[in-house]
Coordinates of C-alpha atoms and ligand atoms in Angstrom, one line a residue:
M19 CA -111.3 162.2 -177.8
P20 CA -111.3 164.1 -181.2
R21 CA -113.8 162.6 -183.5
N22 CA -113.8 161.6 -187.0
L23 CA -115.5 163.2 -190.1
L24 CA -114.9 160.5 -193.0
L25 CA -115.6 161.8 -197.1
I26 CA -115.8 159.2 -199.4
G27 CA -115.4 160.1 -203.2
G28 CA -113.9 163.9 -204.2
G29 CA -116.8 164.9 -205.8
H30 CA -118.3 168.3 -206.8
S31 CA -119.8 168.7 -203.0
H32 CA -116.7 167.3 -201.7
V33 CA -114.6 169.8 -202.9
E34 CA -116.6 173.0 -201.3
V35 CA -116.9 171.0 -198.3
I36 CA -112.7 170.2 -197.8
R37 CA -112.6 174.5 -199.0
R38 CA -114.5 175.4 -196.4
W39 CA -113.5 173.5 -193.9
G40 CA -109.6 175.2 -194.4
L41 CA -111.1 178.5 -193.7
A42 CA -112.9 177.4 -190.5
P43 CA -111.7 173.5 -188.7
E44 CA -113.3 172.7 -186.1
P45 CA -111.3 171.8 -182.9
G46 CA -111.4 168.1 -181.7
V47 CA -112.3 166.6 -185.4
S48 CA -109.8 164.8 -187.9
V49 CA -111.1 165.8 -191.4
T50 CA -110.1 162.3 -194.0
L51 CA -111.1 161.7 -197.6
V52 CA -111.1 158.6 -199.0
S53 CA -110.6 159.1 -203.4
P54 CA -108.9 157.1 -205.9
D55 CA -108.8 159.6 -208.0
R56 CA -105.6 162.6 -206.8
H57 CA -107.6 165.0 -209.7
T58 CA -111.3 165.5 -210.1
P59 CA -112.5 166.1 -213.1
Y60 CA -115.0 169.8 -213.3
S61 CA -117.8 168.0 -215.4
G62 CA -118.4 171.7 -217.0
M63 CA -115.3 171.6 -218.7
L64 CA -114.8 168.0 -219.3
P65 CA -116.2 168.5 -223.5
G66 CA -113.7 171.3 -223.6
Y67 CA -110.8 169.0 -222.5
I68 CA -111.6 166.4 -224.7
A69 CA -112.1 169.2 -227.4
G70 CA -108.2 170.5 -226.8
H71 CA -110.0 174.0 -225.4
Y72 CA -108.4 173.4 -221.8
G73 CA -105.3 171.6 -220.3
F74 CA -105.1 169.2 -217.7
D75 CA -105.0 171.5 -215.0
E76 CA -107.6 174.2 -216.3
C77 CA -110.8 171.6 -215.8
H78 CA -109.0 169.2 -213.0
I79 CA -109.0 169.9 -209.3
D80 CA -105.9 169.0 -207.0
L81 CA -107.2 166.9 -204.6
D82 CA -103.7 166.3 -202.8
A83 CA -103.4 170.4 -202.7
V84 CA -107.0 171.3 -201.6
C85 CA -106.8 168.5 -198.3
M86 CA -103.0 169.6 -197.1
Q87 CA -104.7 173.6 -197.4
A88 CA -107.8 172.2 -195.6
G89 CA -105.7 170.1 -193.4
V90 CA -107.6 167.2 -194.3
T91 CA -106.1 163.9 -195.2
L92 CA -106.6 162.0 -198.0
I93 CA -106.2 158.3 -198.3
G94 CA -106.0 157.2 -202.4
S95 CA -108.3 154.5 -202.9
S96 CA -112.1 154.0 -203.2
A97 CA -114.4 153.1 -200.5
G98 CA -116.3 149.6 -200.8
E99 CA -118.9 148.3 -197.9
I100 CA -119.6 150.2 -194.6
D101 CA -120.0 148.0 -191.5
F102 CA -122.0 150.5 -189.2
S103 CA -121.9 148.5 -186.3
A104 CA -118.2 148.6 -186.2
R105 CA -118.6 152.2 -187.7
V106 CA -115.9 151.9 -190.2
A107 CA -115.5 152.2 -194.3
R108 CA -114.1 149.5 -195.8
C109 CA -111.5 150.4 -198.6
C110 CA -110.3 148.5 -201.3
Q111 CA -106.5 149.4 -201.1
A112 CA -106.4 151.2 -197.7
P113 CA -107.0 149.9 -193.5
D114 CA -110.4 150.5 -192.7
Q115 CA -110.9 154.1 -192.2
P116 CA -113.5 154.8 -188.8
F117 CA -116.2 157.7 -188.6
D118 CA -118.6 159.2 -186.6
I119 CA -120.1 161.1 -189.3
L120 CA -119.7 159.9 -192.7
S121 CA -120.5 161.6 -196.2
I122 CA -120.9 159.8 -199.5
D123 CA -120.1 161.9 -202.6
T124 CA -119.3 159.1 -204.8
G125 CA -121.2 160.6 -208.0
S126 CA -123.0 158.2 -210.9
T127 CA -121.7 155.7 -213.8
P128 CA -123.3 154.8 -216.9
V129 CA -126.4 152.9 -217.0
L130 CA -124.6 148.9 -218.3
A131 CA -127.5 147.1 -216.6
N132 CA -129.5 144.6 -219.7
L133 CA -126.5 146.1 -222.0
P134 CA -124.6 142.5 -222.5
G135 CA -121.1 142.8 -223.7
A136 CA -121.1 146.5 -222.6
D137 CA -118.2 146.4 -220.4
R138 CA -116.4 144.5 -222.1
Y139 CA -116.4 146.2 -225.4
G140 CA -116.2 150.0 -225.4
I141 CA -115.5 152.2 -222.6
A142 CA -117.8 154.4 -220.2
V143 CA -117.5 158.2 -219.8
K144 CA -117.4 157.6 -216.2
P145 CA -114.9 156.9 -214.0
V146 CA -113.6 160.1 -216.3
A147 CA -109.8 159.3 -215.9
Q148 CA -110.1 155.9 -217.4
F149 CA -112.2 157.4 -220.3
L150 CA -109.4 159.9 -220.9
E151 CA -107.0 157.4 -221.0
H152 CA -108.9 155.7 -223.5
W153 CA -109.7 159.2 -225.5
A154 CA -105.5 159.5 -225.8
Q155 CA -105.5 156.3 -227.3
L156 CA -108.1 156.5 -229.5
R157 CA -106.4 159.7 -231.1
E158 CA -103.6 158.6 -232.1
A159 CA -105.0 155.3 -233.6
A160 CA -107.9 157.7 -235.6
Q161 CA -104.1 159.5 -236.8
T162 CA -102.7 156.0 -237.8
A163 CA -105.8 154.3 -238.9
P164 CA -105.4 153.4 -242.7
R165 CA -109.7 154.0 -243.0
P166 CA -111.7 156.4 -241.1
L167 CA -112.8 154.8 -237.5
H168 CA -116.2 154.4 -236.8
V169 CA -117.0 156.0 -233.4
V170 CA -120.2 155.4 -231.8
V171 CA -121.1 157.3 -229.0
V172 CA -124.3 155.5 -227.2
G173 CA -126.9 158.1 -225.5
A174 CA -127.9 161.2 -226.8
G175 CA -128.4 163.6 -223.9
A176 CA -126.3 166.7 -222.9
A177 CA -123.4 164.7 -222.1
G178 CA -123.5 162.2 -225.0
V179 CA -124.0 165.7 -228.0
E180 CA -121.2 167.0 -226.6
V181 CA -118.8 165.1 -226.0
I182 CA -119.6 163.5 -229.6
L183 CA -119.2 167.2 -230.9
A184 CA -116.0 167.4 -228.8
M185 CA -114.4 164.5 -230.1
K186 CA -115.0 165.6 -233.7
H187 CA -114.0 169.0 -233.4
R188 CA -110.7 167.7 -231.9
I189 CA -109.9 164.4 -234.3
D190 CA -111.0 167.3 -236.9
F191 CA -108.1 169.6 -235.6
D192 CA -105.6 166.6 -235.5
K193 CA -106.6 165.9 -238.8
G194 CA -107.3 162.3 -237.7
R195 CA -109.5 159.7 -239.6
A196 CA -113.0 159.3 -237.8
V197 CA -116.4 159.0 -238.7
F198 CA -119.5 159.6 -236.0
T199 CA -122.4 158.0 -235.1
L200 CA -125.3 158.5 -232.1
I201 CA -127.4 156.2 -230.5
G202 CA -130.4 157.6 -228.5
D203 CA -132.8 155.5 -227.7
G204 CA -135.6 158.3 -227.8
P205 CA -137.4 160.2 -230.1
A206 CA -134.9 163.2 -229.6
I207 CA -132.2 164.4 -228.5
L208 CA -131.1 166.8 -225.7
G209 CA -134.5 164.8 -224.5
V210 CA -135.2 167.0 -221.1
H211 CA -134.5 169.6 -223.0
P212 CA -136.6 172.3 -225.0
R213 CA -137.0 171.7 -228.7
G214 CA -135.4 175.0 -229.6
V215 CA -132.8 173.5 -228.0
Q216 CA -132.8 170.3 -229.8
Q217 CA -133.1 171.8 -233.1
R218 CA -130.2 173.5 -232.6
F219 CA -127.8 170.7 -231.9
M220 CA -130.0 168.8 -234.4
T221 CA -128.3 171.0 -236.9
I222 CA -125.5 171.3 -235.6
V223 CA -124.6 167.4 -234.9
Q224 CA -125.5 166.9 -238.9
D225 CA -123.5 170.0 -239.9
Q226 CA -121.0 167.9 -238.7
Q227 CA -121.4 164.8 -240.5
I228 CA -122.5 162.9 -237.7
T229 CA -124.9 160.4 -238.0
V230 CA -128.0 160.1 -235.7
R231 CA -130.0 157.3 -234.5
L232 CA -133.3 158.3 -232.7
D233 CA -135.8 155.2 -231.5
T234 CA -132.9 152.6 -231.1
A235 CA -132.0 150.9 -228.6
V236 CA -129.2 148.5 -228.4
E237 CA -129.6 145.4 -227.1
R238 CA -126.3 143.6 -227.1
V239 CA -122.4 144.2 -227.9
S240 CA -119.8 141.7 -229.0
A241 CA -116.3 142.5 -230.0
G242 CA -117.0 145.0 -233.1
T243 CA -120.7 144.8 -233.4
L244 CA -123.6 146.4 -231.7
L245 CA -127.3 144.1 -231.9
L246 CA -130.0 146.5 -232.0
R247 CA -133.7 146.1 -230.8
G248 CA -134.8 144.8 -233.9
G249 CA -131.7 142.4 -235.2
E250 CA -130.0 145.0 -237.0
K251 CA -126.3 144.6 -236.5
L252 CA -123.9 148.3 -236.6
A253 CA -120.4 147.8 -237.2
F254 CA -117.4 149.7 -234.6
D255 CA -114.7 150.7 -234.3
E256 CA -114.9 152.7 -230.9
V257 CA -118.2 152.7 -228.8
I258 CA -118.4 154.9 -225.8
W259 CA -121.6 154.8 -223.3
V260 CA -122.9 158.0 -222.4
T261 CA -126.1 156.2 -221.0
G262 CA -127.6 158.0 -218.2
A263 CA -126.6 157.8 -214.5
A264 CA -126.2 154.1 -212.3
A265 CA -125.8 153.6 -208.9
P266 CA -123.4 150.9 -207.7
A267 CA -123.8 148.4 -205.1
W268 CA -122.4 149.5 -202.2
P269 CA -124.3 151.3 -200.2
R270 CA -127.5 149.2 -200.5
T271 CA -125.8 146.1 -199.5
S272 CA -124.3 148.3 -196.3
G273 CA -127.8 148.4 -195.3
L274 CA -128.1 152.4 -196.6
Q275 CA -131.8 152.9 -197.6
T276 CA -131.8 153.3 -201.5
D277 CA -134.4 154.6 -204.1
A278 CA -135.3 152.2 -206.3
A279 CA -132.3 152.7 -208.6
G280 CA -129.5 152.0 -206.0
F281 CA -129.2 155.9 -204.8
I282 CA -128.8 156.8 -201.2
A283 CA -132.6 158.3 -200.0
V284 CA -131.4 161.5 -198.1
D285 CA -133.7 163.7 -196.0
K286 CA -133.9 168.1 -196.7
H287 CA -131.0 167.7 -194.8
L288 CA -128.8 165.6 -197.2
Q289 CA -129.0 163.0 -194.3
S290 CA -129.9 159.8 -194.9
L291 CA -133.2 158.2 -194.1
S292 CA -132.0 155.1 -192.7
H293 CA -128.9 155.9 -190.9
P294 CA -128.2 159.2 -188.7
G295 CA -124.8 161.1 -189.2
V296 CA -124.2 159.5 -192.8
F297 CA -124.5 162.3 -195.1
A298 CA -124.7 161.6 -199.2
A299 CA -124.6 164.2 -201.9
G300 CA -124.4 164.5 -205.6
D301 CA -125.3 162.3 -208.3
I302 CA -125.0 159.3 -205.9
A303 CA -127.6 160.9 -203.5
S304 CA -131.9 161.1 -204.0
M305 CA -133.1 164.0 -201.9
M306 CA -136.2 161.7 -201.7
D307 CA -139.2 164.7 -201.2
A308 CA -137.1 167.2 -204.0
P309 CA -136.2 164.7 -206.8
R310 CA -133.5 166.3 -209.4
P311 CA -131.7 165.4 -212.2
K312 CA -128.7 164.0 -211.8
S313 CA -125.9 166.8 -212.7
G314 CA -123.4 168.7 -211.5
V315 CA -125.2 172.4 -211.1
Y316 CA -126.8 169.9 -208.7
A317 CA -124.0 168.8 -206.6
V318 CA -122.3 171.8 -206.1
R319 CA -125.0 173.5 -205.4
Q320 CA -125.4 171.2 -202.2
G321 CA -121.7 171.8 -201.5
P322 CA -122.5 174.4 -199.1
P323 CA -125.5 173.3 -197.3
L324 CA -123.7 169.6 -196.8
A325 CA -120.7 171.8 -195.4
E326 CA -122.5 173.4 -193.2
N327 CA -124.8 170.1 -192.0
L328 CA -121.6 168.4 -191.4
R329 CA -120.6 170.8 -189.1
K330 CA -123.7 171.1 -187.3
A331 CA -123.7 167.2 -186.8
L332 CA -120.5 167.5 -185.1
R333 CA -121.6 169.9 -182.8
G334 CA -124.9 167.9 -181.7
E335 CA -126.9 171.2 -183.3
T336 CA -130.5 171.4 -185.3
L337 CA -129.4 170.3 -188.8
L338 CA -130.0 173.2 -191.8
E339 CA -133.0 172.2 -194.1
Y340 CA -132.2 172.6 -198.0
R341 CA -134.5 173.1 -200.8
P342 CA -132.6 172.8 -204.0
Q343 CA -133.8 175.5 -207.2
T344 CA -136.4 173.9 -209.4
R345 CA -135.0 174.6 -212.5
A346 CA -130.7 174.9 -213.5
L347 CA -129.3 176.9 -216.1
A348 CA -127.3 173.9 -218.5
L349 CA -124.9 175.9 -220.9
I350 CA -124.0 172.8 -223.6
S351 CA -121.2 172.9 -225.9
A352 CA -120.9 171.9 -228.6
G353 CA -117.6 171.1 -229.5
D354 CA -116.3 174.1 -231.4
R355 CA -115.9 177.4 -228.9
Y356 CA -119.7 177.5 -229.1
A357 CA -122.7 177.1 -226.7
V358 CA -126.6 176.5 -226.8
A359 CA -128.0 177.7 -223.3
S360 CA -131.3 175.4 -222.4
Y361 CA -133.3 177.6 -218.9
G362 CA -136.4 176.4 -218.8
P363 CA -138.5 176.7 -222.4
L364 CA -135.7 179.6 -223.6
A365 CA -132.8 178.2 -225.7
L366 CA -130.1 181.1 -226.7
S367 CA -126.9 180.2 -228.8
G368 CA -124.1 181.8 -230.1
A369 CA -120.0 182.2 -229.5
W370 CA -121.0 184.5 -226.7
V371 CA -122.5 181.7 -225.0
W372 CA -119.5 179.8 -224.7
R373 CA -116.9 182.8 -224.0
W374 CA -120.4 183.1 -221.5
K375 CA -119.7 179.4 -220.0
N376 CA -116.4 179.4 -219.8
R377 CA -116.5 182.7 -217.4
I378 CA -118.0 180.5 -215.3
D379 CA -116.4 177.6 -215.5
T380 CA -112.8 179.2 -214.4
A381 CA -114.2 181.4 -212.0
F382 CA -115.8 178.2 -210.5
M383 CA -112.1 176.2 -210.8
Q384 CA -110.1 179.4 -210.0
R385 CA -112.0 179.0 -206.0
Y386 CA -110.0 176.1 -205.7
R387 CA -107.1 177.1 -207.7
A388 CA -106.4 180.0 -205.0
A389 CA -106.9 177.1 -201.7
G390 CA -103.7 175.0 -203.6
Ligands
FAD407 C1 -119.1 164.4 -220.4 C2 -119.7 165.2 -219.2 C3 -120.3 166.1 -219.0 C4 -121.0 167.0 -218.6 N1 -121.0 168.2 -218.7 C5 -122.0 168.3 -217.3 C6 -122.2 170.2 -217.6 O1 -121.8 170.8 -218.2 N2 -122.9 170.7 -215.8 C7 -123.5 169.7 -215.6 O2 -123.9 170.1 -214.3 N3 -123.2 168.1 -215.0 C8 -122.9 167.6 -216.5 N4 -122.0 166.8 -216.3 C9 -123.0 165.5 -215.2 C10 -121.8 165.6 -214.1 O3 -120.7 164.9 -214.7 C11 -122.6 164.8 -212.7 O4 -123.3 165.2 -212.7 C12 -121.4 165.1 -211.4 O5 -119.7 165.1 -212.3 C13 -121.9 164.9 -210.7 O6 -120.9 165.5 -209.4 P1 -120.4 164.3 -208.2 O7 -120.3 165.0 -207.0 O8 -122.1 163.6 -208.1 O9 -120.0 163.0 -208.8 P2 -118.1 163.1 -209.3 O10 -118.0 164.8 -209.9 O11 -118.6 162.1 -210.4 O12 -117.3 162.8 -208.5 C14 -117.2 161.9 -208.1 C15 -116.2 161.4 -207.6 O13 -116.4 159.9 -206.4 C16 -114.8 159.2 -206.7 N5 -115.7 157.8 -206.1 C17 -115.9 156.9 -206.8 N6 -116.7 155.4 -206.5 C18 -115.7 155.8 -205.2 C19 -115.7 154.9 -203.9 N7 -116.4 153.9 -204.4 N8 -114.8 155.4 -203.3 C20 -114.2 156.4 -203.2 N9 -114.7 157.8 -204.2 C21 -114.9 157.2 -205.2 C22 -114.8 159.1 -208.3 O14 -113.5 158.9 -208.3 C23 -114.8 161.0 -208.5 O15 -113.7 161.7 -208.1 C24 -121.6 165.9 -217.2 C25 -121.4 164.3 -217.3 C26 -120.8 164.3 -218.4 C27 -119.7 162.7 -218.4

């Protein structure tokens, strides 16, 4: 009787699971990936794609090719509820998918809760495919606009800063017309990074004539207007939400144990605390005894131990323990081919940091291209 390994979401951890499966398939196991996207964007290169440094194929993993190479069936759909009594995942655009062992790597989306109007006006940076479609339209609009468009990015963490600098770089290159505002609700941009990194980016955004609004909370959105805490109104033509990481409702409503924010609670084996045989990795997972920020670095690092433990679970063997690194190197790009390295208290910057980042990122992508 063949056994079913079901993978939901083609995120950074699962692409490595699939690649490794292709190198050593497990006899008698059929593997299925459920993914609404046929291309996984590699987050490290996304700002470079927005800025125009990379083409689509350079920074997207072709799931069709990777799955075909590994003998994995790709189902083009998103998954919703999990029915644990029937042991199936309900799919929105496909029949229910059965599983013996289940793994979830579906990422996160910007936090829009408590922001009335945010889902109607403006666009969230994730799902990435929708954002990129919108970005293409915005670039066009900036070229034909009779006056400069006012583009507002809400969220001044690393992703928000990278996105606004990348957009500014590209629109300038296109000779488009736009002015930019970056809004953060804390006292500094890049709040979790050392002061040296914050200061370097403050200088860069100011040199780019980007207006920065700190300690500024958006309370409500209507057509063309942000209502800020304190009552101020800010007019915009485009607003982009890059506001942290939120979880979908379906893991919790399916009965999986989650943390307070709705992310799937997993142990040191990346296995659900409530459901043995169910695994999760990347942003959607919360390692309850070793919490880490939601970042692609951790999702990538979880790929190999997840692959190993899925195999062990299928064989009924003892699972491996995984301990994530305590610190991660962040290489944050600044629109032009320039980047800042942030590691613990350290800050280093220059065109050489961008070249270093580019080497790491292209080597990462090469792994999946070679499989294609
Ligand atoms: C602009 C930007 C730049 C960033 N830069 C960096 C960086 O340089 N370094 C870094 O470490 N992190 C970076 N991040 C953070 C990084 O994007 C995330 O931490 C990372 O993508 C998480 O990977 P993941 O595997 O959890 O999910 P993802 O890579 O988000 O993949 C999840 C996949 O699951 C699919 N999916 C979603 N819902 C379902 C469903 N219901 N059913 C089936 N499939 C589903 C999605 O379509 C998606 O393809 C950046 C984020 C942004 C927005």
